[in-house]
Amino acid sequence: MASRRDFLHHGLRLTALGLVAVPLVDAQAARTQTEAPGTDLEPPPDLFDAQVVDIDFWVKPRTLSVIRPQSGERANVLYWKDGEVIDSAYQELCHLLRDVNGKASIAIDPKLIETLWASQAFVARYGLERPLEILSGYRTPASNNRLIEQGVPAARQSLHMSGKAADVRIAGLTEEVLGGLVKSFRKGGVGFYYRSGPKGGWIHTDTGLNRTWKG
């Protein structure tokens, strides 16, 4: 896992990404999850200000809250405390990020888990405390080939097959906001997948080369 010093060195240099004309929060999703009906949830202007991150952010215990829509699983996993990974919790996360269809699991890259946690924890600082939806984690080669045959976006040498990629979303956040945040960590590839409909699109994040694309 990357050290706190390594994360602080890279920082959270968030990019503008043309967001001036793009809603930061999906209004429909926000309305259904706020306590006050009819009130849209709006992130503060400094959501993209790297200076808001202090050292306490990186040294506090790390709990990842996830949902697997395919299996209906929900979990809150404390996996890092006092500078060390909790092995039993790491194993639980590897299971949660398994190939649900192929019924197989693999050791997930700890750097991927760290990026998932940091993204969720960052937006939680602004009151957006919502689970991270894991649409796809590890994929067996057979599952990956099946997606390709079905016309679903999937690379033939996908990092999903080595436990180094995940497709995720956070209810209420647009692809631009979540993708921009993940991209700011500079820990690998980020794919922006825009989709219409009540659930919207998703963000692909991996621990490969730093690159971005839209699908």
CSV table of C-alpha atoms in Angstrom, one decimal:
chain,number,residue,atom,x,y,z
A,1,MET,CA,0.0,0.0,0.0
A,2,ALA,CA,1.3,3.5,-0.7
A,3,SER,CA,2.5,5.3,2.3
A,4,ARG,CA,0.9,8.4,3.7
A,5,ARG,CA,4.0,10.4,2.8
A,6,ASP,CA,3.6,9.2,-0.8
A,7,PHE,CA,0.0,10.3,-0.9
A,8,LEU,CA,0.8,13.7,0.6
A,9,HIS,CA,3.6,14.1,-1.9
A,10,HIS,CA,1.2,13.7,-4.8
A,11,GLY,CA,-1.6,15.6,-3.1
A,12,LEU,CA,-5.1,16.1,-4.4
A,13,ARG,CA,-4.5,18.4,-7.3
A,14,LEU,CA,-8.0,18.3,-8.7
A,15,THR,CA,-8.6,19.5,-12.2
A,16,ALA,CA,-11.4,21.7,-13.4
A,17,LEU,CA,-12.6,19.3,-16.1
A,18,GLY,CA,-15.0,21.8,-17.5
A,19,LEU,CA,-17.3,21.5,-14.6
A,20,VAL,CA,-18.6,25.0,-14.6
A,21,ALA,CA,-21.6,24.0,-16.8
A,22,VAL,CA,-22.0,20.5,-15.3
A,23,PRO,CA,-24.1,19.8,-12.2
A,24,LEU,CA,-21.8,18.6,-9.4
A,25,VAL,CA,-24.5,16.4,-7.9
A,26,ASP,CA,-27.2,14.4,-9.5
A,27,ALA,CA,-30.3,16.3,-8.3
A,28,GLN,CA,-32.7,13.4,-8.5
A,29,ALA,CA,-30.4,11.1,-6.4
A,30,ALA,CA,-29.7,13.9,-4.0
A,31,ARG,CA,-33.4,14.6,-3.4
A,32,THR,CA,-34.2,11.0,-2.6
A,33,GLN,CA,-31.4,10.8,0.1
A,34,THR,CA,-31.6,14.1,1.9
A,35,GLU,CA,-33.7,14.5,5.0
A,36,ALA,CA,-35.4,17.6,3.8
A,37,PRO,CA,-37.7,16.9,0.9
A,38,GLY,CA,-37.3,19.1,-2.1
A,39,THR,CA,-33.8,20.3,-1.1
A,40,ASP,CA,-31.0,19.6,-3.5
A,41,LEU,CA,-27.7,18.6,-1.9
A,42,GLU,CA,-24.9,20.9,-3.1
A,43,PRO,CA,-21.2,20.4,-2.4
A,44,PRO,CA,-19.4,23.5,-1.2
A,45,PRO,CA,-17.3,25.5,-3.7
A,46,ASP,CA,-14.0,24.2,-2.2
A,47,LEU,CA,-14.7,20.6,-3.0
A,48,PHE,CA,-11.9,20.7,-5.5
A,49,ASP,CA,-9.4,22.6,-3.3
A,50,ALA,CA,-6.5,20.3,-2.4
A,51,GLN,CA,-5.6,22.5,0.6
A,52,VAL,CA,-8.7,21.2,2.5
A,53,VAL,CA,-6.9,17.9,3.0
A,54,ASP,CA,-4.9,17.8,6.3
A,55,ILE,CA,-2.6,15.2,7.8
A,56,ASP,CA,-5.4,13.9,10.0
A,57,PHE,CA,-7.2,12.6,6.9
A,58,TRP,CA,-4.4,10.1,6.2
A,59,VAL,CA,-3.6,8.9,9.7
A,60,LYS,CA,-7.2,8.2,11.0
A,61,PRO,CA,-8.6,4.6,10.8
A,62,ARG,CA,-9.9,3.7,7.4
A,63,THR,CA,-13.3,2.1,7.0
A,64,LEU,CA,-14.7,1.3,3.5
A,65,SER,CA,-18.5,1.2,3.2
A,66,VAL,CA,-19.5,-0.7,0.1
A,67,ILE,CA,-22.5,-2.1,-1.7
A,68,ARG,CA,-22.5,-4.9,-4.3
A,69,PRO,CA,-25.7,-4.5,-6.3
A,70,GLN,CA,-25.2,-7.8,-8.1
A,71,SER,CA,-25.2,-9.8,-4.8
A,72,GLY,CA,-27.1,-7.4,-2.6
A,73,GLU,CA,-24.2,-7.4,-0.1
A,74,ARG,CA,-23.5,-4.4,2.1
A,75,ALA,CA,-20.6,-4.0,4.4
A,76,ASN,CA,-18.6,-1.5,6.5
A,77,VAL,CA,-15.1,-2.8,6.8
A,78,LEU,CA,-12.4,-1.2,9.1
A,79,TYR,CA,-9.3,-2.4,7.2
A,80,TRP,CA,-6.5,0.0,8.3
A,81,LYS,CA,-5.6,1.3,11.7
A,82,ASP,CA,-2.5,2.6,13.4
A,83,GLY,CA,-0.6,2.5,10.1
A,84,GLU,CA,-1.3,-1.2,9.4
A,85,VAL,CA,-3.6,-3.2,7.3
A,86,ILE,CA,-5.9,-5.5,9.2
A,87,ASP,CA,-5.5,-8.8,7.4
A,88,SER,CA,-8.9,-10.3,8.2
A,89,ALA,CA,-10.5,-7.1,6.9
A,90,TYR,CA,-8.4,-7.1,3.8
A,91,GLN,CA,-9.5,-10.7,3.1
A,92,GLU,CA,-13.1,-9.6,3.5
A,93,LEU,CA,-12.6,-6.8,1.0
A,94,CYS,CA,-11.1,-9.2,-1.5
A,95,HIS,CA,-14.2,-11.3,-1.1
A,96,LEU,CA,-16.5,-8.3,-1.6
A,97,LEU,CA,-14.6,-7.4,-4.8
A,98,ARG,CA,-14.8,-10.9,-6.1
A,99,ASP,CA,-16.2,-12.0,-9.5
A,100,VAL,CA,-19.8,-12.5,-8.5
A,101,ASN,CA,-20.7,-14.2,-11.7
A,102,GLY,CA,-17.6,-16.4,-11.9
A,103,LYS,CA,-17.7,-17.1,-8.2
A,104,ALA,CA,-14.0,-16.5,-7.8
A,105,SER,CA,-11.8,-14.2,-5.9
A,106,ILE,CA,-8.2,-12.9,-6.0
A,107,ALA,CA,-5.8,-10.8,-4.0
A,108,ILE,CA,-6.9,-7.2,-4.7
A,109,ASP,CA,-4.2,-4.6,-5.1
A,110,PRO,CA,-4.0,-2.7,-1.8
A,111,LYS,CA,-3.4,0.5,-3.8
A,112,LEU,CA,-6.8,0.1,-5.4
A,113,ILE,CA,-8.5,-0.3,-2.0
A,114,GLU,CA,-6.7,2.8,-0.8
A,115,THR,CA,-8.0,4.9,-3.7
A,116,LEU,CA,-11.5,3.6,-3.2
A,117,TRP,CA,-11.4,4.5,0.5
A,118,ALA,CA,-9.8,7.9,-0.1
A,119,SER,CA,-12.4,8.9,-2.6
A,120,GLN,CA,-15.2,7.9,-0.3
A,121,ALA,CA,-13.7,9.5,2.7
A,122,PHE,CA,-12.9,12.8,0.9
A,123,VAL,CA,-16.5,13.4,-0.1
A,124,ALA,CA,-17.7,12.3,3.3
A,125,ARG,CA,-16.0,15.4,4.7
A,126,TYR,CA,-18.8,17.4,3.0
A,127,GLY,CA,-21.6,15.4,4.4
A,128,LEU,CA,-21.9,13.0,1.5
A,129,GLU,CA,-21.6,9.9,3.6
A,130,ARG,CA,-22.8,7.2,1.1
A,131,PRO,CA,-21.7,3.7,0.3
A,132,LEU,CA,-19.4,3.1,-2.6
A,133,GLU,CA,-21.2,0.9,-5.2
A,134,ILE,CA,-18.9,-1.8,-6.6
A,135,LEU,CA,-20.3,-2.6,-10.0
A,136,SER,CA,-17.3,-4.7,-11.0
A,137,GLY,CA,-14.2,-5.8,-9.2
A,138,TYR,CA,-12.2,-8.9,-10.1
A,139,ARG,CA,-13.2,-10.7,-13.2
A,140,THR,CA,-12.1,-14.1,-14.3
A,141,PRO,CA,-10.9,-14.3,-17.9
A,142,ALA,CA,-14.1,-16.2,-18.8
A,143,SER,CA,-16.3,-13.4,-17.3
A,144,ASN,CA,-14.3,-10.7,-19.1
A,145,ASN,CA,-14.6,-12.5,-22.4
A,146,ARG,CA,-18.3,-12.9,-21.9
A,147,LEU,CA,-18.7,-9.2,-21.4
A,148,ILE,CA,-16.8,-8.5,-24.7
A,149,GLU,CA,-19.1,-11.0,-26.5
A,150,GLN,CA,-22.1,-9.1,-25.1
A,151,GLY,CA,-20.8,-5.8,-26.4
A,152,VAL,CA,-20.1,-4.4,-22.9
A,153,PRO,CA,-17.0,-2.2,-22.7
A,154,ALA,CA,-14.2,-4.5,-21.5
A,155,ALA,CA,-10.5,-4.6,-22.6
A,156,ARG,CA,-9.1,-7.9,-23.6
A,157,GLN,CA,-6.2,-7.4,-21.3
A,158,SER,CA,-8.3,-5.8,-18.6
A,159,LEU,CA,-6.7,-5.0,-15.2
A,160,HIS,CA,-9.9,-6.4,-13.7
A,161,MET,CA,-8.5,-9.8,-14.3
A,162,SER,CA,-5.5,-9.2,-12.0
A,163,GLY,CA,-7.4,-7.5,-9.2
A,164,LYS,CA,-6.2,-4.1,-10.1
A,165,ALA,CA,-9.4,-2.4,-11.3
A,166,ALA,CA,-12.9,-1.6,-10.2
A,167,ASP,CA,-16.0,0.1,-11.6
A,168,VAL,CA,-17.7,2.2,-9.0
A,169,ARG,CA,-20.1,5.0,-8.3
A,170,ILE,CA,-21.4,7.0,-5.3
A,171,ALA,CA,-25.1,7.9,-5.4
A,172,GLY,CA,-25.7,11.6,-6.0
A,173,LEU,CA,-22.3,12.3,-7.5
A,174,THR,CA,-21.9,12.8,-11.3
A,175,GLU,CA,-19.3,11.0,-13.3
A,176,GLU,CA,-17.4,14.2,-13.7
A,177,VAL,CA,-17.1,14.8,-9.9
A,178,LEU,CA,-16.2,11.3,-8.9
A,179,GLY,CA,-13.9,10.7,-11.8
A,180,GLY,CA,-12.2,14.1,-11.3
A,181,LEU,CA,-11.6,13.2,-7.7
A,182,VAL,CA,-10.2,9.7,-8.5
A,183,LYS,CA,-8.1,11.2,-11.2
A,184,SER,CA,-6.6,13.6,-8.7
A,185,PHE,CA,-4.9,10.9,-6.8
A,186,ARG,CA,-2.7,10.1,-9.8
A,187,LYS,CA,-2.6,6.4,-8.9
A,188,GLY,CA,-3.6,4.9,-12.2
A,189,GLY,CA,-6.2,4.9,-15.0
A,190,VAL,CA,-9.6,6.5,-14.8
A,191,GLY,CA,-12.4,5.8,-17.3
A,192,PHE,CA,-15.5,8.0,-17.4
A,193,TYR,CA,-18.6,6.0,-18.4
A,194,TYR,CA,-21.6,8.2,-19.0
A,195,ARG,CA,-25.0,6.6,-19.1
A,196,SER,CA,-28.5,8.1,-18.9
A,197,GLY,CA,-31.2,6.7,-16.6
A,198,PRO,CA,-31.9,6.8,-12.9
A,199,LYS,CA,-28.7,5.2,-11.9
A,200,GLY,CA,-26.4,7.0,-14.3
A,201,GLY,CA,-22.9,5.9,-15.3
A,202,TRP,CA,-19.9,4.9,-13.4
A,203,ILE,CA,-16.1,5.4,-13.0
A,204,HIS,CA,-13.5,2.8,-13.8
A,205,THR,CA,-10.4,3.1,-11.6
A,206,ASP,CA,-7.2,1.0,-11.8
A,207,THR,CA,-3.6,1.0,-10.6
A,208,GLY,CA,-2.1,0.8,-14.0
A,209,LEU,CA,-0.5,3.6,-16.0
A,210,ASN,CA,-1.9,7.1,-15.4
A,211,ARG,CA,-4.3,7.7,-18.2
A,212,THR,CA,-8.0,8.8,-18.7
A,213,TRP,CA,-10.7,8.0,-21.3
A,214,LYS,CA,-14.4,8.2,-21.9
A,215,GLY,CA,-16.6,5.3,-22.7
